[in-house]
Amino acid sequence: MSTQTVKLTTAQAIIRYLANQFIEIDGEEIRVCGGGFGIFGHGNVTCLGEALYNHRDDLPLYRGQNEQSMGFAAAAYAKQWLRQRFMFCTASAGPGTSNLLTSAALAHANRLPLLMLCGDTFLTRLPDPVLQQLEHFNNPTLGVNDAFKSVCRYWDRITHPAQIIQSLPAALATMLDPADCGPAFLALPQDVQGWTYDFPETFFDRRVHRIRRTSPDANEVADAAALLKSAERPLIIAGGGVQYSRAVAELTAFAEKHQIPVVETIAGRANLLATHPLNAGPIGVTGSNSANSLAEEADVILAVGTRLQDFTTGSWTAFSQDARFISLNAGRHDASKHMSLPVIGDAKLGILALEEAVSGYQSPAAWTQKAANERKAWDEYVAENVAYGNRPNSYAQAIGVVNALCDKRDRVVTAAGGLPAEVTSNWRTLDIGTVDVEFGYSCMGYEIAGGWGARIAQSEREPDKDTIVFLGDGSYLLMNSDIYSSVLSQKKLIILVLDNGGFAVINKLQNNTGNESFNNLIEDCPTVPEAFAVDFEAHAAAMGAHAETVSNPAELGEAFKRAKAADKTYVICMKVDAYDGWTAEGHTWWEVGTPHITQSDRVRDAHVDWESSRSKQRRGI
């Protein structure tokens, strides 16, 4: 190995290293880091900014408007690239960095790679206390950056330039590991960023990475196969990990060969086309009657690439008490949940191993036919639910209009509020991997920022397709500045703002638990003397987007056609009813804390009714 060295600052070395890391995707070698999002301040502009400027062509830097939205955009970018590539976010010391906490939590919950390069206070402490420093009187080593330890898979504070020789490869390995994938955080003290070190030249050699595929243990496969072959009513739950493993074709072939119905999680939406005969629909709280009916009767359930979140399992009421689970997952933690029979390994390799082990098995024809009948009935319900006419505007109607007019490769993005349930239940998948419903952390504000990040990734491979964002007025008001970002960077979005006058889905939950409407719909806020609506069209236009307001779904369809033909971000606004038009079918029970004592008869009755379904809950098994 060469002993030649090069003198660089810590910041220069970090960026030079990132610029020389590649990944092989479909036979092509491409940079594993697609660039980054940045807002500069005193904690990162002088040193890290200098280094990034010198690599501005290799690692394009997008100017953010809000650090939290930068993190959301980076997460959506990674999701679009199926976790094979990532973006970094750089923020200044203090509030700039702390704004990234929610983004890190979102990436952590969703198992997404995100690299944060954040300013920190001076290692020497000579100028302490500095601007925006949090002081802990009994522990001077503790600062705001330590808060990220709970929401990151990898965390380090660089106290000497030489540390990055170990820390950067470790961070990258974490982000590319299917089992440990998640955000990585590097705290960069302002003085250390500019300190120099004689780095080995070989540290910056061009390196090509590959995503690891771990073969499952033969004994685990054999046990799983024996259980699956005994099934009379088998069911496959397909999660987001199926797509991350690029195992859609293998899972589809496995289901077809053994005639096993497939249901999808929220993260697993768009694993199968809506028209596939074995696609039994989305499962769980935001699911379908078809999927939940099968889940209730299934005796053996093969869960592939899912962490079995409560919205998937109906807080563990969606299944029979004696149903047995097989969990195929790259992560031991997820594979071993709720006494599942674990198969720890890559989804694609695991499916192929199971295929060989269960050769000759087929699900009983009556069970497969039941799945087809249930899905047919659900499709009929959805067709009626998304239809419009002489009734109030609804989320479902807007979804139906867009679904009928979009290109099959357009990408749909939504998150939080009522739209994840409505999109999951009513969207008919036109092509594989085209739906991003962020419900791992359910972050309001992800929608537009995530759409921007998704569009950046989409433009790298499918520039002629569109990214379509669904969001409500609540999420819009929480975080909307990346409308401006998308126009500035010429990354066109089509954004549908569906205004129901506040946080209507939480108002719905409030009412369903017997409570009076309070502080959710704007008209029900006691501190609002006179309620009024925001002019979202004018607001979006002020940020440079094309914008228009429509009155009904028919007008929405015509506006959507204009949006498809437009050359920049297009925002369409439509009011929807806060009370009428919610998808009423397809839901399982969901555990929500309700008051055990109250002075309200309605709240008391709702509590009794809500708790009446608890008897179906599987208690840890």
Coordinates of C-alpha atoms in Angstrom, one line a residue:
M1 CA 0.0 0.0 0.0
S2 CA 1.2 3.5 -0.9
T3 CA 2.6 5.6 1.9
Q4 CA 2.0 8.9 0.0
T5 CA -0.1 11.4 1.9
V6 CA -2.0 14.6 1.1
K7 CA -2.5 17.5 3.5
L8 CA -6.2 18.5 3.7
T9 CA -8.5 20.1 6.2
T10 CA -11.1 17.8 7.9
A11 CA -13.9 19.3 5.8
Q12 CA -11.9 18.9 2.5
A13 CA -11.1 15.3 3.3
I14 CA -14.8 14.5 4.1
I15 CA -16.0 15.9 0.8
R16 CA -13.2 14.4 -1.3
Y17 CA -13.9 11.0 0.2
L18 CA -17.7 11.2 -0.5
A19 CA -17.0 12.3 -4.1
N20 CA -14.9 9.1 -4.7
Q21 CA -17.5 6.6 -3.4
F22 CA -19.5 4.8 -6.1
I23 CA -22.1 2.1 -6.3
E24 CA -23.0 -0.4 -9.0
I25 CA -26.7 -0.3 -10.0
D26 CA -27.9 -2.4 -12.9
G27 CA -24.4 -2.6 -14.3
E28 CA -23.6 1.1 -14.1
E29 CA -21.3 2.7 -11.6
I30 CA -22.7 5.9 -10.2
R31 CA -21.8 8.1 -7.2
V32 CA -23.5 6.6 -4.1
C33 CA -23.9 10.2 -2.8
G34 CA -26.2 12.1 -5.1
G35 CA -25.2 15.5 -3.6
G36 CA -26.7 17.3 -0.7
F37 CA -28.9 20.0 0.7
G38 CA -27.5 22.8 2.6
I39 CA -28.2 26.0 4.6
F40 CA -25.0 27.7 5.6
G41 CA -24.3 29.5 8.9
H42 CA -21.2 30.3 10.9
G43 CA -20.9 26.7 11.9
N44 CA -20.4 25.2 8.4
V45 CA -19.9 27.9 5.8
T46 CA -16.2 28.8 6.1
C47 CA -14.7 25.3 6.1
L48 CA -17.3 22.8 4.9
G49 CA -18.7 25.4 2.4
E50 CA -15.2 25.9 1.0
A51 CA -14.8 22.2 0.5
L52 CA -18.2 21.8 -1.1
Y53 CA -17.5 24.6 -3.5
N54 CA -14.5 22.8 -4.9
H55 CA -16.7 19.7 -5.6
R56 CA -19.8 21.5 -6.7
D57 CA -19.9 19.6 -10.0
D58 CA -19.4 16.1 -8.4
L59 CA -21.7 16.7 -5.5
P60 CA -24.5 19.2 -6.4
L61 CA -25.6 21.2 -3.5
Y62 CA -29.3 22.3 -3.3
R63 CA -30.0 25.4 -1.3
G64 CA -32.6 24.6 1.3
Q65 CA -35.2 26.9 2.9
N66 CA -35.6 24.9 6.1
E67 CA -33.3 22.3 7.6
Q68 CA -36.2 19.9 8.5
S69 CA -37.5 20.0 5.0
M70 CA -34.0 19.3 3.6
G71 CA -33.9 16.1 5.7
F72 CA -37.3 15.1 4.3
A73 CA -36.2 15.7 0.8
A74 CA -33.1 13.6 1.4
A75 CA -35.2 10.8 2.8
A76 CA -37.5 10.8 -0.2
Y77 CA -34.5 10.9 -2.5
A78 CA -33.1 7.7 -0.9
K79 CA -36.5 6.1 -1.0
Q80 CA -36.9 6.8 -4.7
W81 CA -33.4 5.2 -5.2
L82 CA -34.5 2.1 -3.1
R83 CA -31.8 3.0 -0.5
Q84 CA -29.0 2.5 -3.1
R85 CA -28.0 6.2 -3.0
F86 CA -28.3 8.9 -0.4
M87 CA -28.0 12.7 0.0
F88 CA -26.3 14.6 2.8
C89 CA -27.6 17.5 4.7
T90 CA -25.3 20.2 6.1
A91 CA -26.5 22.6 8.8
S92 CA -24.9 25.2 11.0
A93 CA -24.3 24.8 14.7
G94 CA -27.3 25.3 17.0
P95 CA -30.8 25.8 15.7
G96 CA -29.9 24.9 12.1
T97 CA -28.8 21.5 13.3
S98 CA -31.5 20.9 15.8
N99 CA -34.1 21.5 13.0
L100 CA -32.8 18.3 11.5
L101 CA -33.9 16.2 14.5
T102 CA -37.4 15.4 13.1
S103 CA -35.9 14.5 9.7
A104 CA -33.4 12.1 11.4
A105 CA -36.3 10.5 13.3
L106 CA -38.2 10.0 10.0
A107 CA -35.2 8.4 8.3
H108 CA -34.6 6.2 11.4
A109 CA -38.2 5.0 11.5
N110 CA -38.3 4.3 7.8
R111 CA -34.8 2.7 7.7
L112 CA -33.6 5.3 5.2
P113 CA -30.0 6.4 4.6
L114 CA -29.3 10.1 5.4
L115 CA -25.9 11.7 6.2
M116 CA -25.9 14.8 8.4
L117 CA -22.8 16.9 8.4
C118 CA -23.5 19.5 11.2
G119 CA -21.5 22.2 12.8
D120 CA -20.6 22.0 16.5
T121 CA -19.0 24.2 19.1
F122 CA -15.2 24.7 19.3
L123 CA -13.2 21.7 20.5
T124 CA -10.7 24.0 22.3
R125 CA -13.5 25.8 24.2
L126 CA -11.3 28.9 24.0
P127 CA -14.2 31.2 22.8
D128 CA -16.9 29.5 25.0
P129 CA -19.7 30.2 25.3
V130 CA -20.2 30.8 21.6
L131 CA -23.3 32.0 19.7
Q132 CA -26.1 29.4 19.8
Q133 CA -24.2 27.1 22.2
L134 CA -26.2 25.2 24.8
E135 CA -24.3 25.1 28.1
H136 CA -24.6 22.2 30.5
F137 CA -22.9 23.4 33.7
N138 CA -21.9 20.0 35.0
N139 CA -21.0 18.4 31.6
P140 CA -19.3 20.7 29.1
T141 CA -19.1 17.9 26.5
L142 CA -22.9 17.8 26.2
G143 CA -24.5 19.8 23.5
V144 CA -27.5 19.9 21.2
N145 CA -25.8 17.5 18.7
D146 CA -26.0 14.8 21.4
A147 CA -29.7 14.8 21.0
F148 CA -29.2 13.0 17.7
K149 CA -27.9 9.9 19.4
S150 CA -31.5 8.7 19.9
V151 CA -32.5 9.1 16.2
C152 CA -29.5 8.0 14.4
R153 CA -28.0 4.6 13.5
Y154 CA -24.5 6.0 13.6
W155 CA -23.2 9.0 15.5
D156 CA -19.8 10.5 16.0
R157 CA -18.2 13.8 17.0
I158 CA -15.0 14.4 15.1
T159 CA -12.4 15.7 17.6
H160 CA -9.4 15.1 15.4
P161 CA -9.0 15.0 11.6
A162 CA -7.6 11.5 11.6
Q163 CA -10.9 10.2 13.0
I164 CA -12.7 10.4 9.7
I165 CA -10.4 7.6 8.3
Q166 CA -12.5 5.3 10.5
S167 CA -15.7 7.3 10.9
L168 CA -16.6 8.0 7.3
P169 CA -16.4 4.4 6.1
A170 CA -18.3 3.3 9.2
A171 CA -21.1 5.8 8.5
L172 CA -21.3 4.8 4.9
A173 CA -21.3 1.1 5.8
T174 CA -24.3 1.7 8.1
M175 CA -26.2 3.6 5.5
L176 CA -25.7 0.8 2.9
D177 CA -26.4 -2.1 5.3
P178 CA -29.9 -3.6 4.7
A179 CA -30.2 -4.6 8.4
D180 CA -28.9 -1.4 10.0
C181 CA -29.8 1.1 7.4
G182 CA -30.6 4.5 8.8
P183 CA -29.3 8.0 9.3
A184 CA -25.7 8.8 10.2
F185 CA -24.6 12.0 12.0
L186 CA -21.2 13.6 12.1
A187 CA -20.8 16.5 14.5
L188 CA -18.1 18.8 13.2
P189 CA -16.6 21.3 15.6
Q190 CA -15.9 24.6 13.9
D191 CA -12.2 24.6 14.6
V192 CA -11.7 20.9 13.8
Q193 CA -13.3 21.4 10.3
G194 CA -10.3 23.7 9.4
W195 CA -7.6 21.6 11.1
T196 CA -5.3 19.8 8.7
Y197 CA -3.8 16.3 8.6
D198 CA -1.6 14.3 6.3
F199 CA -4.2 11.8 5.0
P200 CA -3.1 8.6 3.2
E201 CA -3.8 9.1 -0.6
T202 CA -5.3 5.6 -0.7
F203 CA -8.1 6.8 1.5
F204 CA -9.5 8.8 -1.4
D205 CA -9.1 6.0 -4.0
R206 CA -12.2 5.4 -6.1
R207 CA -14.2 2.7 -4.5
V208 CA -17.3 0.8 -5.8
H209 CA -19.8 -0.4 -3.2
R210 CA -22.5 -3.1 -3.5
I211 CA -25.5 -3.6 -1.3
R212 CA -24.9 -6.7 0.8
R213 CA -27.3 -9.7 0.3
T214 CA -27.3 -12.0 3.3
S215 CA -28.4 -15.6 2.6
P216 CA -30.8 -17.0 5.3
D217 CA -29.8 -19.8 7.5
A218 CA -30.8 -23.2 6.0
N219 CA -32.4 -24.4 9.3
E220 CA -34.6 -21.3 9.5
V221 CA -35.6 -21.8 5.9
A222 CA -36.4 -25.4 6.5
D223 CA -38.6 -24.6 9.6
A224 CA -40.4 -21.9 7.7
A225 CA -41.0 -24.1 4.7
A226 CA -42.4 -26.9 6.9
L227 CA -44.9 -24.4 8.5
L228 CA -45.9 -22.8 5.2
K229 CA -46.5 -26.2 3.6
S230 CA -48.9 -27.0 6.4
A231 CA -51.0 -23.9 5.7
E232 CA -54.6 -24.2 4.6
R233 CA -55.1 -20.4 4.4
P234 CA -51.7 -18.9 3.7
L235 CA -51.2 -15.2 3.2
I236 CA -48.2 -13.0 2.2
I237 CA -47.7 -9.6 3.7
A238 CA -45.4 -7.6 1.3
G239 CA -43.6 -4.7 2.9
G240 CA -41.3 -2.0 1.8
G241 CA -38.3 -4.3 2.1
V242 CA -39.5 -6.2 -0.9
Q243 CA -38.8 -3.2 -3.1
Y244 CA -35.5 -2.3 -1.3
S245 CA -34.3 -5.8 -2.0
R246 CA -35.4 -5.5 -5.6
A247 CA -37.4 -8.7 -5.0
V248 CA -40.7 -7.7 -6.5
A249 CA -40.3 -10.2 -9.4
E250 CA -39.3 -13.0 -7.1
L251 CA -42.1 -12.4 -4.7
T252 CA -44.7 -12.2 -7.5
A253 CA -43.4 -15.4 -9.0
F254 CA -43.5 -17.2 -5.6
A255 CA -47.1 -16.1 -5.0
E256 CA -48.1 -17.2 -8.5
K257 CA -46.5 -20.6 -8.3
H258 CA -48.0 -21.4 -5.0
Q259 CA -51.2 -19.4 -5.5
I260 CA -50.9 -17.5 -2.3
P261 CA -52.8 -14.2 -1.9
V262 CA -50.6 -11.1 -1.3
V263 CA -51.6 -8.0 0.8
E264 CA -49.5 -4.9 1.0
T265 CA -48.4 -2.7 3.9
I266 CA -48.3 1.1 3.5
A267 CA -44.6 1.1 2.8
G268 CA -45.2 -1.9 0.5
R269 CA -47.8 -0.2 -1.7
A270 CA -47.0 -0.7 -5.4
N271 CA -45.3 -4.1 -4.9
L272 CA -48.0 -5.6 -7.2
L273 CA -50.1 -4.0 -9.8
A274 CA -53.7 -3.3 -8.9
T275 CA -54.8 -5.7 -11.6
H276 CA -52.7 -8.7 -10.5
P277 CA -55.1 -11.6 -9.6
L278 CA -53.3 -12.3 -6.4
N279 CA -53.2 -8.7 -5.1
A280 CA -55.7 -8.8 -2.3
G281 CA -55.3 -5.1 -1.4
P282 CA -53.7 -3.0 1.4
I283 CA -53.9 -4.4 4.9
G284 CA -54.6 -2.8 8.3
V285 CA -56.1 0.4 9.7
T286 CA -55.7 2.2 6.4
G287 CA -56.4 -1.0 4.4
S288 CA -59.2 -2.8 2.5
N289 CA -62.0 -5.1 3.4
S290 CA -60.5 -7.6 1.1
A291 CA -57.0 -7.8 2.7
N292 CA -58.4 -7.6 6.3
S293 CA -61.0 -10.3 5.7
L294 CA -58.2 -12.7 4.5
A295 CA -55.9 -11.6 7.4
E296 CA -58.6 -12.5 9.9
E297 CA -58.9 -16.1 8.6
A298 CA -55.2 -16.8 7.6
D299 CA -53.5 -19.6 9.5
V300 CA -50.0 -19.0 8.3
I301 CA -48.7 -15.5 7.4
L302 CA -45.4 -14.9 5.5
A303 CA -44.4 -11.3 6.3
V304 CA -41.7 -10.2 3.9
G305 CA -39.7 -7.0 4.5
T306 CA -42.1 -5.4 7.0
R307 CA -41.6 -4.2 10.6
L308 CA -45.3 -5.0 11.3
Q309 CA -46.2 -1.5 12.5
D310 CA -49.6 -1.1 14.3
F311 CA -51.3 0.3 11.3
T312 CA -50.4 -2.9 9.4
T313 CA -51.5 -5.2 12.3
G314 CA -54.5 -3.2 13.5
S315 CA -52.7 -3.0 16.8
W316 CA -52.5 -6.8 16.5
T317 CA -56.2 -7.4 16.2
A318 CA -56.2 -8.1 12.4
F319 CA -55.3 -11.7 12.7
S320 CA -56.6 -14.9 14.3
Q321 CA -55.3 -15.6 17.8
D322 CA -53.8 -18.9 16.6
A323 CA -52.3 -17.7 13.3
R324 CA -48.6 -18.4 12.9
F325 CA -46.1 -15.9 11.5
I326 CA -43.0 -16.3 9.4
S327 CA -41.0 -13.1 9.2
L328 CA -38.4 -12.9 6.4
N329 CA -36.4 -9.8 7.0
A330 CA -32.8 -8.6 6.7
G331 CA -33.0 -7.2 10.3
R332 CA -33.0 -9.6 13.2
H333 CA -35.0 -7.1 15.3
D334 CA -37.8 -7.1 12.8
A335 CA -37.7 -10.8 11.9
S336 CA -38.2 -11.8 15.5
K337 CA -41.2 -9.7 16.5
H338 CA -44.3 -11.2 18.1
M339 CA -42.8 -14.7 18.3
S340 CA -42.5 -15.0 14.6
L341 CA -40.6 -17.8 13.1
P342 CA -37.7 -15.8 11.8
V343 CA -35.9 -16.1 8.5
I344 CA -33.1 -13.5 8.8
G345 CA -31.7 -12.6 5.4
D346 CA -32.2 -10.7 2.1
A347 CA -35.7 -10.8 0.8
K348 CA -34.8 -11.9 -2.7
L349 CA -32.5 -14.7 -1.5
G350 CA -34.9 -15.7 1.2
I351 CA -37.8 -16.0 -1.3
L352 CA -35.7 -18.1 -3.6
A353 CA -34.6 -20.4 -0.8
L354 CA -38.2 -20.8 0.4
E355 CA -39.3 -21.5 -3.2
E356 CA -37.0 -24.4 -3.4
A357 CA -38.0 -25.7 0.0
V358 CA -41.8 -25.5 -0.5
S359 CA -41.6 -27.0 -4.0
G360 CA -44.9 -28.7 -4.9
Y361 CA -47.1 -26.8 -2.5
Q362 CA -50.1 -24.9 -3.6
S363 CA -52.7 -23.0 -1.6
P364 CA -56.2 -24.6 -1.7
A365 CA -58.2 -23.3 -4.7
A366 CA -61.1 -22.3 -2.5
W367 CA -58.9 -19.9 -0.5
T368 CA -57.4 -18.3 -3.6
Q369 CA -60.9 -17.9 -5.0
K370 CA -62.1 -16.3 -1.8
A371 CA -59.2 -13.8 -2.2
A372 CA -60.3 -13.0 -5.7
N373 CA -63.9 -12.5 -4.7
E374 CA -63.0 -10.3 -1.8
R375 CA -60.8 -8.1 -4.1
K376 CA -63.5 -7.8 -6.7
A377 CA -65.9 -6.6 -4.1
W378 CA -63.3 -4.1 -2.8
D379 CA -62.6 -2.8 -6.3
E380 CA -66.3 -2.2 -6.8
Y381 CA -66.4 -0.2 -3.5
V382 CA -63.4 1.9 -4.5
A383 CA -64.9 2.6 -7.9
E384 CA -68.0 4.0 -6.2
N385 CA -66.0 5.8 -3.5
V386 CA -63.8 7.8 -6.0
A387 CA -66.7 8.6 -8.3
Y388 CA -68.1 12.1 -8.2
G389 CA -71.4 13.8 -8.8
N390 CA -74.0 15.3 -6.6
R391 CA -72.1 14.9 -3.3
P392 CA -69.5 16.9 -1.4
N393 CA -65.9 17.0 -2.6
S394 CA -63.6 14.4 -1.0
Y395 CA -60.1 13.2 -0.9
A396 CA -61.1 9.9 -2.6
Q397 CA -62.6 11.8 -5.5
A398 CA -59.5 13.8 -6.0
I399 CA -57.4 10.6 -5.9
G400 CA -59.7 8.9 -8.4
V401 CA -59.4 11.8 -10.9
V402 CA -55.6 11.9 -10.7
N403 CA -55.4 8.1 -10.9
A404 CA -57.3 8.1 -14.1
L405 CA -55.2 10.8 -15.8
C406 CA -51.6 10.3 -14.6
D407 CA -48.9 8.3 -16.4
K408 CA -48.3 4.9 -15.0
R409 CA -44.7 5.9 -14.1
D410 CA -45.6 9.1 -12.3
R411 CA -44.7 9.0 -8.6
V412 CA -47.3 9.8 -5.9
V413 CA -46.2 11.3 -2.6
T414 CA -48.2 11.9 0.5
A415 CA -47.8 11.8 4.3
A416 CA -49.7 12.4 7.6
G417 CA -53.3 13.4 8.2
G418 CA -56.1 11.7 6.3
L419 CA -54.4 11.3 2.9
P420 CA -52.2 8.3 3.8
A421 CA -55.3 6.3 4.5
E422 CA -57.2 7.6 1.5
V423 CA -54.3 7.1 -0.9
T424 CA -53.5 3.7 0.5
S425 CA -57.1 2.5 0.3
N426 CA -58.2 4.1 -3.0
W427 CA -55.1 4.4 -5.3
R428 CA -54.9 1.7 -7.9
T429 CA -51.3 0.9 -8.6
L430 CA -50.5 1.4 -12.3
D431 CA -46.8 0.4 -12.1
I432 CA -44.3 -1.1 -9.6
G433 CA -42.6 1.2 -7.1
T434 CA -44.6 4.4 -7.9
V435 CA -46.1 5.2 -4.5
D436 CA -44.5 6.9 -1.5
V437 CA -46.8 7.1 1.5
E438 CA -44.6 8.3 4.4
F439 CA -46.3 6.7 7.4
G440 CA -43.4 5.3 9.2
Y441 CA -43.1 8.5 11.2
S442 CA -46.2 10.1 9.8
C443 CA -44.6 13.6 9.4
M444 CA -46.7 16.5 8.4
G445 CA -44.6 18.7 6.1
Y446 CA -43.0 15.7 4.4
E447 CA -45.3 16.0 1.4
I448 CA -43.9 18.9 -0.6
A449 CA -40.3 18.6 0.7
G450 CA -40.4 14.8 0.0
G451 CA -41.9 15.5 -3.4
W452 CA -39.0 17.8 -4.2
G453 CA -36.4 15.1 -3.1
A454 CA -38.3 12.4 -5.0
R455 CA -38.4 14.6 -8.1
I456 CA -34.6 15.2 -8.0
A457 CA -34.1 11.4 -8.0
Q458 CA -36.8 10.9 -10.6
S459 CA -35.2 13.5 -12.9
E460 CA -32.0 11.5 -12.8
R461 CA -33.7 8.4 -14.4
E462 CA -37.2 9.4 -15.6
P463 CA -37.1 13.1 -16.4
D464 CA -40.2 12.9 -18.6
K465 CA -42.4 11.7 -15.7
D466 CA -44.1 13.7 -13.0
T467 CA -44.0 13.6 -9.2
I468 CA -47.5 14.2 -7.8
V469 CA -48.0 15.4 -4.2
F470 CA -51.2 15.1 -2.3
L471 CA -51.5 17.2 0.9
G472 CA -54.1 18.9 3.1
D473 CA -54.2 22.5 4.2
G474 CA -52.7 21.6 7.6
S475 CA -49.5 20.1 6.1
Y476 CA -49.3 22.9 3.6
L477 CA -49.3 25.5 6.3
L478 CA -46.8 23.6 8.4
M479 CA -44.2 23.4 5.6
N480 CA -44.5 24.8 2.1
S481 CA -41.3 26.6 1.2
D482 CA -40.0 23.9 -1.1
I483 CA -42.6 25.0 -3.6
Y484 CA -40.1 27.8 -4.1
S485 CA -37.2 25.3 -4.0
S486 CA -38.7 23.2 -6.7
V487 CA -39.2 26.3 -9.0
L488 CA -35.7 27.6 -8.2
S489 CA -34.1 24.2 -9.1
Q490 CA -36.4 23.5 -12.0
K491 CA -37.7 20.3 -10.5
K492 CA -41.3 20.4 -11.4
L493 CA -44.0 19.1 -9.0
I494 CA -47.7 18.7 -9.4
I495 CA -49.2 19.6 -6.0
L496 CA -52.8 19.1 -5.0
V497 CA -53.8 21.1 -1.9
L498 CA -57.1 19.6 -0.6
D499 CA -58.4 22.2 1.9
N500 CA -60.8 20.8 4.6
G501 CA -60.5 23.8 6.9
G502 CA -58.0 22.5 9.5
F503 CA -56.8 19.2 10.9
A504 CA -59.9 17.3 9.8
V505 CA -58.8 13.7 10.2
I506 CA -57.8 14.4 13.9
N507 CA -61.2 16.1 14.3
K508 CA -62.7 12.9 13.0
L509 CA -60.8 10.9 15.6
Q510 CA -61.8 13.4 18.2
N511 CA -65.5 13.0 17.3
N512 CA -65.2 9.2 17.0
T513 CA -64.0 9.0 20.6
G514 CA -67.0 11.0 21.8
N515 CA -65.2 14.3 22.1
E516 CA -66.5 17.6 20.9
S517 CA -64.7 19.3 18.0
F518 CA -62.0 21.4 19.6
N519 CA -58.9 23.2 18.2
N520 CA -58.6 21.0 15.1
L521 CA -60.9 22.6 12.5
I522 CA -60.2 26.4 12.3
E523 CA -63.8 27.1 12.9
D524 CA -63.7 25.2 16.2
C525 CA -60.7 27.1 17.7
P526 CA -61.9 29.1 20.7
T527 CA -59.0 31.6 20.2
V528 CA -60.1 32.4 16.6
P529 CA -62.7 35.2 16.8
E530 CA -63.5 35.0 13.1
A531 CA -62.3 32.0 10.9
F532 CA -61.2 32.5 7.4
A533 CA -59.5 30.4 4.7
V534 CA -56.0 30.8 3.3
D535 CA -55.7 31.8 -0.4
F536 CA -53.4 28.9 -1.3
E537 CA -53.4 29.7 -5.0
A538 CA -52.1 33.2 -4.3
H539 CA -49.6 31.9 -1.8
A540 CA -48.2 29.3 -4.2
A541 CA -48.1 31.8 -7.1
A542 CA -46.0 34.1 -4.9
M543 CA -43.4 31.4 -4.7
G544 CA -43.2 31.2 -8.5
A545 CA -45.5 28.3 -9.2
H546 CA -48.4 28.1 -11.6
A547 CA -51.5 27.9 -9.4
E548 CA -55.2 27.7 -9.7
T549 CA -58.3 26.9 -7.6
V550 CA -61.0 24.5 -8.8
S551 CA -64.5 23.9 -7.4
N552 CA -65.1 20.3 -8.1
P553 CA -63.4 17.0 -9.3
A554 CA -64.5 17.7 -12.9
E555 CA -62.6 21.0 -12.9
L556 CA -59.7 19.2 -11.1
G557 CA -59.4 16.9 -14.0
E558 CA -59.0 19.7 -16.5
A559 CA -56.6 21.5 -14.2
F560 CA -54.5 18.3 -13.8
K561 CA -54.2 18.1 -17.6
R562 CA -52.9 21.7 -17.7
A563 CA -50.5 20.8 -14.9
K564 CA -49.1 17.8 -16.8
A565 CA -48.4 20.1 -19.8
A566 CA -46.8 22.8 -17.7
D567 CA -43.1 23.5 -17.6
K568 CA -42.8 24.2 -13.8
T569 CA -44.4 23.4 -10.5
Y570 CA -48.2 23.5 -10.7
V571 CA -50.4 23.8 -7.6
I572 CA -54.1 22.9 -7.7
C573 CA -56.3 23.9 -4.8
M574 CA -59.7 22.4 -4.1
K575 CA -61.9 22.5 -1.0
V576 CA -63.1 19.1 0.4
D577 CA -65.6 18.4 3.1
A578 CA -64.3 17.9 6.6
Y579 CA -67.0 15.5 7.6
D580 CA -68.5 13.7 4.6
G581 CA -66.7 11.6 2.0
W582 CA -64.1 9.8 4.2
T583 CA -63.5 6.2 3.1
A584 CA -65.7 4.3 5.5
E585 CA -64.8 0.7 4.7
G586 CA -61.6 -1.3 5.0
H587 CA -60.4 -0.3 8.5
T588 CA -59.3 -2.5 11.3
W589 CA -59.3 -1.6 15.0
W590 CA -56.5 0.7 16.2
E591 CA -55.4 1.1 19.8
V592 CA -56.0 4.7 21.0
G593 CA -55.9 5.8 24.6
T594 CA -59.4 6.9 25.6
P595 CA -60.4 8.3 29.0
H596 CA -61.3 5.6 31.6
I597 CA -63.4 8.2 33.6
T598 CA -65.2 11.2 32.3
Q599 CA -68.1 13.5 32.9
S600 CA -69.3 13.1 29.3
D601 CA -71.7 10.3 28.5
R602 CA -70.6 10.4 24.9
V603 CA -66.9 10.0 25.8
R604 CA -67.8 7.2 28.3
D605 CA -69.9 5.3 25.7
A606 CA -67.2 5.8 23.0
H607 CA -64.6 4.4 25.5
V608 CA -66.7 1.3 26.1
D609 CA -67.3 0.8 22.4
W610 CA -63.6 1.3 21.5
E611 CA -62.4 -1.2 24.2
S612 CA -64.9 -3.8 23.1
S613 CA -62.6 -4.8 20.3
R614 CA -59.6 -5.3 22.6
S615 CA -60.5 -9.0 23.1
K616 CA -59.3 -9.7 19.6
Q617 CA -55.8 -8.3 20.3
R618 CA -52.9 -10.8 20.2
R619 CA -50.9 -10.3 23.4
G620 CA -47.3 -10.4 22.2
I621 CA -47.7 -13.6 20.3

